[in-house]
Short mmCIF file of C-alpha atoms and ligand atoms in Angstrom, two decimals:
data_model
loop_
_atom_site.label_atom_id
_atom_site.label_comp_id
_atom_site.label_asym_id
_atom_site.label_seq_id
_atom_site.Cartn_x
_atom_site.Cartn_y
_atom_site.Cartn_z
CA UNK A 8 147.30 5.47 146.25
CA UNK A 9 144.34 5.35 143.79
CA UNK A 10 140.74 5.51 145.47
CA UNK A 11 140.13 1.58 144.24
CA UNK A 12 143.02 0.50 145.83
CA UNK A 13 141.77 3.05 149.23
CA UNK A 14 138.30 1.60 149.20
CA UNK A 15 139.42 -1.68 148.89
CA UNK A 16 141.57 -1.63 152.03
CA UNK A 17 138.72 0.73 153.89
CA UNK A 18 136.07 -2.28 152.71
CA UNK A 19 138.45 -5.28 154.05
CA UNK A 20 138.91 -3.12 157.68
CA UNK A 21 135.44 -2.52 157.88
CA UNK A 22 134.88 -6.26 156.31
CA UNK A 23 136.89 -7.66 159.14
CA UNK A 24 135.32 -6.30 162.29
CA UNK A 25 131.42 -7.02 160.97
CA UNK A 26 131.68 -10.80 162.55
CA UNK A 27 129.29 -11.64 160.01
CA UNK A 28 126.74 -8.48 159.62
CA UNK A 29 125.82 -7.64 156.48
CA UNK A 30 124.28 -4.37 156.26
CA UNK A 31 121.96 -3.50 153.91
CA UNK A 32 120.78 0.43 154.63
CA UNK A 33 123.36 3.15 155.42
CA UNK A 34 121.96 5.78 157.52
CA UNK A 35 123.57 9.66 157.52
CA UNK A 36 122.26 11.06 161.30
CA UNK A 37 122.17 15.10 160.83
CA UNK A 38 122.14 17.14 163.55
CA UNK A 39 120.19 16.22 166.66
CA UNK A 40 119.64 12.78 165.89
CA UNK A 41 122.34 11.29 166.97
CA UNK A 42 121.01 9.25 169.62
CA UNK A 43 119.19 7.08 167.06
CA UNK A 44 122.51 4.99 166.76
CA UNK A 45 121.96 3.49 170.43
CA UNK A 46 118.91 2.04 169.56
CA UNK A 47 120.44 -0.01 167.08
CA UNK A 48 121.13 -3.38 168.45
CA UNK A 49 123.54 -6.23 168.91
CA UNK A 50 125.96 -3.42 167.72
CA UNK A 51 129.42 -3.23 166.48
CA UNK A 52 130.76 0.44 166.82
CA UNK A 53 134.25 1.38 164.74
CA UNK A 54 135.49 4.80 165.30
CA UNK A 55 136.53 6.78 162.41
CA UNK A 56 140.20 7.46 163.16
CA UNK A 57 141.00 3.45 163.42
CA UNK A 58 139.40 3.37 160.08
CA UNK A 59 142.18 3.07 157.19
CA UNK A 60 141.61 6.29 154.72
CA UNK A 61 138.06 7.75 156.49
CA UNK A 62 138.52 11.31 156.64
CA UNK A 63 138.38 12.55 160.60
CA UNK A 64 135.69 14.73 162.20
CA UNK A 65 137.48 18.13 163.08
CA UNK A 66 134.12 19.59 165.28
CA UNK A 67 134.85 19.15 168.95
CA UNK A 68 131.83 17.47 170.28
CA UNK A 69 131.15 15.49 167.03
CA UNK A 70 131.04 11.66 167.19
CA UNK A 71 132.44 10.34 164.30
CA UNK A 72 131.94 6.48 164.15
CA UNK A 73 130.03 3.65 162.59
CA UNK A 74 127.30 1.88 164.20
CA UNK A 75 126.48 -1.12 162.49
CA UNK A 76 123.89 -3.62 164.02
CA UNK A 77 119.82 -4.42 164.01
CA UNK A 78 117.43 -1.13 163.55
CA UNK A 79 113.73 -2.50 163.03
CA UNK A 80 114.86 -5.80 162.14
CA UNK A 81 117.01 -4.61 159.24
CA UNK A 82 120.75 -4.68 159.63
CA UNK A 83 122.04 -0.79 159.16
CA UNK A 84 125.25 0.87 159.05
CA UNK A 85 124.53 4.08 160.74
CA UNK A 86 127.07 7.55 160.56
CA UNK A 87 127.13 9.16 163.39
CA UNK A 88 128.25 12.10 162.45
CA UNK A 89 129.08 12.87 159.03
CA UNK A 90 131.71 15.64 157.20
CA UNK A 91 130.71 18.86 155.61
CA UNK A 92 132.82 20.65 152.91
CA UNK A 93 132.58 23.29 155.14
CA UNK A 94 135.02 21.77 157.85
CA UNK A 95 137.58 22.05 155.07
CA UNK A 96 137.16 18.37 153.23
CA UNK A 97 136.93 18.26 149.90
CA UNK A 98 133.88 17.09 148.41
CA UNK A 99 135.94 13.73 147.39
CA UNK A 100 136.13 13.44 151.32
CA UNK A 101 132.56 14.19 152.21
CA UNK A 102 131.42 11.09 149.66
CA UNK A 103 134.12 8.45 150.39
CA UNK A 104 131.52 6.77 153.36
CA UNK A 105 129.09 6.44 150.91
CA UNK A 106 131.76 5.32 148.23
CA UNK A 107 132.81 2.40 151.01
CA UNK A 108 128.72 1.32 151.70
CA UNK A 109 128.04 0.51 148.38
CA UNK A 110 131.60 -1.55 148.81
CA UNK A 111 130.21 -3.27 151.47
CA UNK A 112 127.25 -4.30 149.06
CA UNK A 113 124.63 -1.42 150.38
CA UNK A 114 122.61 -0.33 147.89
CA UNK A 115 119.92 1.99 150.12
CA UNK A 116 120.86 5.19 151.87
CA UNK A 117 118.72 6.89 153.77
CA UNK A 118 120.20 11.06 154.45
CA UNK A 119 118.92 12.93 156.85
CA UNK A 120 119.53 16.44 157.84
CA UNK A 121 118.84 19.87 159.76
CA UNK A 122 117.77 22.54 157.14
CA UNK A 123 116.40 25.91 156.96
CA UNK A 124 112.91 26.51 155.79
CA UNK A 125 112.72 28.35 152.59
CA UNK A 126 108.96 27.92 152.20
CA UNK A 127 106.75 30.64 154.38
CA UNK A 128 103.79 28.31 154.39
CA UNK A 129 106.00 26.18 156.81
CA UNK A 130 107.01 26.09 160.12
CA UNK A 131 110.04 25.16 162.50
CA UNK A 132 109.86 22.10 163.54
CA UNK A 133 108.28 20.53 160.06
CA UNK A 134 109.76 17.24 158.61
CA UNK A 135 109.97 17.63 154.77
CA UNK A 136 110.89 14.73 152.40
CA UNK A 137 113.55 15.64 150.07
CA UNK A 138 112.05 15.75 146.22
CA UNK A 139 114.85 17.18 144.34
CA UNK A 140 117.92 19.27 145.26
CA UNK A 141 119.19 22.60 143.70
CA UNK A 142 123.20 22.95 143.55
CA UNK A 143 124.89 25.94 142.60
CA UNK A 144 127.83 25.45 144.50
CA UNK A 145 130.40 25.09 141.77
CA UNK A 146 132.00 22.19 143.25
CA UNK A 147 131.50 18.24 142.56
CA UNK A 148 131.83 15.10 144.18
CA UNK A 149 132.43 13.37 140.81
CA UNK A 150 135.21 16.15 139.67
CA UNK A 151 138.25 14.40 137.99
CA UNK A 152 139.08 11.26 136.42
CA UNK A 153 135.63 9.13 136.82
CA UNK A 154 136.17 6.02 138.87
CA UNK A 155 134.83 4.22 136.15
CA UNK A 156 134.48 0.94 138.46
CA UNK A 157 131.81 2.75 140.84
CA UNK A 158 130.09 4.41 137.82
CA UNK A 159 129.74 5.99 134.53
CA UNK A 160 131.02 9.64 133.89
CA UNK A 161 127.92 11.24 133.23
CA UNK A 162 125.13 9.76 135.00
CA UNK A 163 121.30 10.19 135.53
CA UNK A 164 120.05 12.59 138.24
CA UNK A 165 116.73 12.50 137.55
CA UNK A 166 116.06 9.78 140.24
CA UNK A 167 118.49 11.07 142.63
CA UNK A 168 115.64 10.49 145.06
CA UNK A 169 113.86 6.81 144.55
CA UNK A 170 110.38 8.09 144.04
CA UNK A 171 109.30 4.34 145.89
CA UNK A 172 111.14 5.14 148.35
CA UNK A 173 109.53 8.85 148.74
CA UNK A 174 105.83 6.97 148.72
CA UNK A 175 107.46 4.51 151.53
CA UNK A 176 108.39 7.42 153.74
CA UNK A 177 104.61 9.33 152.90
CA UNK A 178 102.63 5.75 153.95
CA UNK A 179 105.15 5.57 156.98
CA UNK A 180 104.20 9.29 158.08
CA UNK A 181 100.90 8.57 157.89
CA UNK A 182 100.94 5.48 159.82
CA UNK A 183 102.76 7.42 162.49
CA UNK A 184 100.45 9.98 162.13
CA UNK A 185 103.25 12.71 161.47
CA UNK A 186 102.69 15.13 159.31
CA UNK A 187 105.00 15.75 156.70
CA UNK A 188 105.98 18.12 153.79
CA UNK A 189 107.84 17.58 150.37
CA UNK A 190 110.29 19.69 148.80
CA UNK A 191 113.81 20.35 147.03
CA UNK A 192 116.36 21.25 149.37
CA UNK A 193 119.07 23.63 147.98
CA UNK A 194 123.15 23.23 148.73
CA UNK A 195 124.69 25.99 150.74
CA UNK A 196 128.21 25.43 151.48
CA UNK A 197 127.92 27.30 154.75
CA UNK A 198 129.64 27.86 157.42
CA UNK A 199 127.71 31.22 156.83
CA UNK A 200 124.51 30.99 157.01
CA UNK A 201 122.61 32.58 153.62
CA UNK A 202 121.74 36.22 153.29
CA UNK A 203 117.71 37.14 153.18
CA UNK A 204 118.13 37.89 149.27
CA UNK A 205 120.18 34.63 148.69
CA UNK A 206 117.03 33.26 150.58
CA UNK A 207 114.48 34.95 148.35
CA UNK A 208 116.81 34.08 144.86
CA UNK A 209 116.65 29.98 146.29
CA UNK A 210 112.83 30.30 146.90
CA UNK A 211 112.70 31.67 143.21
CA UNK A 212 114.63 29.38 141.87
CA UNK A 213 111.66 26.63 143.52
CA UNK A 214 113.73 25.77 146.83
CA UNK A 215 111.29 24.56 150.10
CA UNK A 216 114.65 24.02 152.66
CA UNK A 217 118.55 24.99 152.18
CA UNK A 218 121.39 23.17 154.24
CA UNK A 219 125.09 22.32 154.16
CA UNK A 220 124.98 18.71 153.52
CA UNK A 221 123.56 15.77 151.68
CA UNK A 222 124.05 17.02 148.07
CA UNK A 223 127.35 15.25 147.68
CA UNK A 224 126.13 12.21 149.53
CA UNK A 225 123.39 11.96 147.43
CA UNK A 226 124.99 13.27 144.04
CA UNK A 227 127.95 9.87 145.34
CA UNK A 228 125.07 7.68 145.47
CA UNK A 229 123.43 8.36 142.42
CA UNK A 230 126.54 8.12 140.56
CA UNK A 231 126.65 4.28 141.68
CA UNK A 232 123.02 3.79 141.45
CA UNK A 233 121.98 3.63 144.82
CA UNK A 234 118.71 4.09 145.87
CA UNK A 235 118.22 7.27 147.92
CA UNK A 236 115.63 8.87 150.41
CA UNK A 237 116.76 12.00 151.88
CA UNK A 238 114.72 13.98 154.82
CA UNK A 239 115.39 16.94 156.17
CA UNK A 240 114.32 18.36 159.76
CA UNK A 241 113.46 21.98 159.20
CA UNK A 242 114.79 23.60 162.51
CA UNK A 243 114.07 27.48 161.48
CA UNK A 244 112.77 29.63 159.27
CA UNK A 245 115.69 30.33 156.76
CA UNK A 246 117.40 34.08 156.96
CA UNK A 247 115.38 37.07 156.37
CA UNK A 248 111.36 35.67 156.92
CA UNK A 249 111.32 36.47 160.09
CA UNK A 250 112.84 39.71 161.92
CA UNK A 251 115.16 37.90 164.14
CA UNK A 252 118.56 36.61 163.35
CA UNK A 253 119.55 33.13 162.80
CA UNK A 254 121.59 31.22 165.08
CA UNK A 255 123.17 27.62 165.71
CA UNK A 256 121.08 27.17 169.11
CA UNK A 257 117.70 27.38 167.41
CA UNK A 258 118.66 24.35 164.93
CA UNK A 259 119.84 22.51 168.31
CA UNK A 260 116.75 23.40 170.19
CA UNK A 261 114.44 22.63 167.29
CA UNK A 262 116.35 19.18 166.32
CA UNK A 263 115.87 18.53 170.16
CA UNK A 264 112.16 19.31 170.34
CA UNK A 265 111.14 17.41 167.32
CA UNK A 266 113.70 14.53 167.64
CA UNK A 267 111.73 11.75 168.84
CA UNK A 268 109.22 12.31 166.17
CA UNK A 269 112.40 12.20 163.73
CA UNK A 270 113.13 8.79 165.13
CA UNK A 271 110.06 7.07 164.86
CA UNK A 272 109.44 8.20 161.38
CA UNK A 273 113.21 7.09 160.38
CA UNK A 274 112.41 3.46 161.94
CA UNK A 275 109.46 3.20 160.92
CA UNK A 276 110.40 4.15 157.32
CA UNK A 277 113.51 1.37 158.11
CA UNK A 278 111.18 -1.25 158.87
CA UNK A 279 109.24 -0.86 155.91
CA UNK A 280 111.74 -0.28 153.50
CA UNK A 281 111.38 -2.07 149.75
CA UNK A 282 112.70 -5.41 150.10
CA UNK A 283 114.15 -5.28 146.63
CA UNK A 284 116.06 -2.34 147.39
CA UNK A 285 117.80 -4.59 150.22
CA UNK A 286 120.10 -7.37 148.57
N1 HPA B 15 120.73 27.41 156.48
C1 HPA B 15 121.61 26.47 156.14
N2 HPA B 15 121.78 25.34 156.81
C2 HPA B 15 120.97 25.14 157.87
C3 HPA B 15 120.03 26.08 158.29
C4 HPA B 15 119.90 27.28 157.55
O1 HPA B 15 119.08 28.18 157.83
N3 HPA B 15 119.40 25.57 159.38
C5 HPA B 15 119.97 24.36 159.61
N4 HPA B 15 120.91 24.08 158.70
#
């Protein structure tokens, strides 16, 4: 079946269990936010397998289902839990939730993620807004025929990340009184974590935080001329700045520690975000 004809029947599904919601902000928890989707309110929760054509979580542990419902006033459509390319899904996969918001009519999507901090003048624990993005990973979302319905073949990345949307998430920061860095976050495809020298080569090449995620969410959204804000949690210092090794429990334990910081400043960046961007 061709991915109109998919995205149609995913959108009518979806469509037909809203009772009436109409969200206007999709929302990508990374790592150790999670929780954030019970706060939502008056929600309707799908799970991913009973969605026709979603592409299922394979991580044990990982909850993979739409939360859709009242965040801050605004009504949201929340992933909890998303899918990396590392997991085996092609990057076609990793993009076809965003493909099915902007069906829905969403045209705001807020990423967030766990990252690894490239920039020494940082620290564990530091929220950093996403500026720009550096990917070297040969592989792309937009590969193939172009789905000319959803967008044009070669599009503009130059405002992958709405700069309005980057001043909305500074004033929010401030009014939290959270401090907060910005930065370009650099594609890894993982499941390895980077070597120290790949680590030095991304800082040269004007990296602040590299991860396993977002890229293709954000490279999907671009190509259909969404409006983006993407912020990353930086849980440690990226391989090879300090003499330790790097390990999965330290992104955990950091994502835990600084997690209801996260939250506030992702609602309180929801409850002030552009109205234009909205309908
Ligand atoms: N590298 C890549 N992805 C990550 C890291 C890292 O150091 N930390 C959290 N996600």
């Amino acid at each position: 079946m061709n991915l109109m004809k998919k995205l149609e029947e995913t959108r009518k599904y979806i469509e037909g269990r809203l009772e009436g919601r109409s969200p206007v902000i999709g929302l990508i928890l990374g790592s150790g936010l999670g929780d954030m989707a019970d706060a939502v309110e008056d929600a309707v929760i799908i799970d991913y397998h009973d969605i026709p054509h979603f592409p299922v979580s394979t991580v044990p542990g990982h909850k993979g289902r739409l939360v859709i419902g009242l965040l801050e006033g605004k009504t949201v459509l929340v992933m909890q839990g998303r899918f990396h390319y590392y997991e085996g899904y092609s990057m076609e996969d990793v993009v076809y939730p965003i493909r099915v918001m902007k069906m829905l009519g969403i045209r705001s999507l807020f990423l967030t993620n766990a990252a690894g901090c490239v920039n020494k003048a940082w620290k564990p624990g530091d929220l950093m807004i996403i500026e720009d993005h550096i990917k070297l990973v040969a592989e792309n979302p937009l590969r193939g025929s172009n789905p000319d319905a959803l967008g044009e073949r070669f599009f503009d990345m130059t405002s992958a990340y709405d700069k309005k949307l980057v001043k909305t998430a500074e004033k929010a920061a401030e009014a939290k009184g959270i401090e907060i860095r910005k930065g370009v976050y650099m594609l890894f495809t993982g499941p390895s974590f980077e070597t120290p020298a790949e680590i030095r080569f991304a800082r040269t090449a004007g990296a602040d935080a590299v991860g396993m995620s977002t890229v293709p969410e954000s490279i999907a959204a671009s190509h259909m001329r969404m409006h983006t804000l993407g912020i990353s949690c930086l849980t440690n210092m990226a391989a090879g700045i300090l003499d330790q090794p790097l390990n999965h429990e330290e992104v955990l334990e950091t994502g835990e520690r600084v997690k209801k910081t996260f939250s506030a400043l992702v609602r309180e960046i929801i409850r002030t975000w552009p109205e234009e961007m909205l309908c």
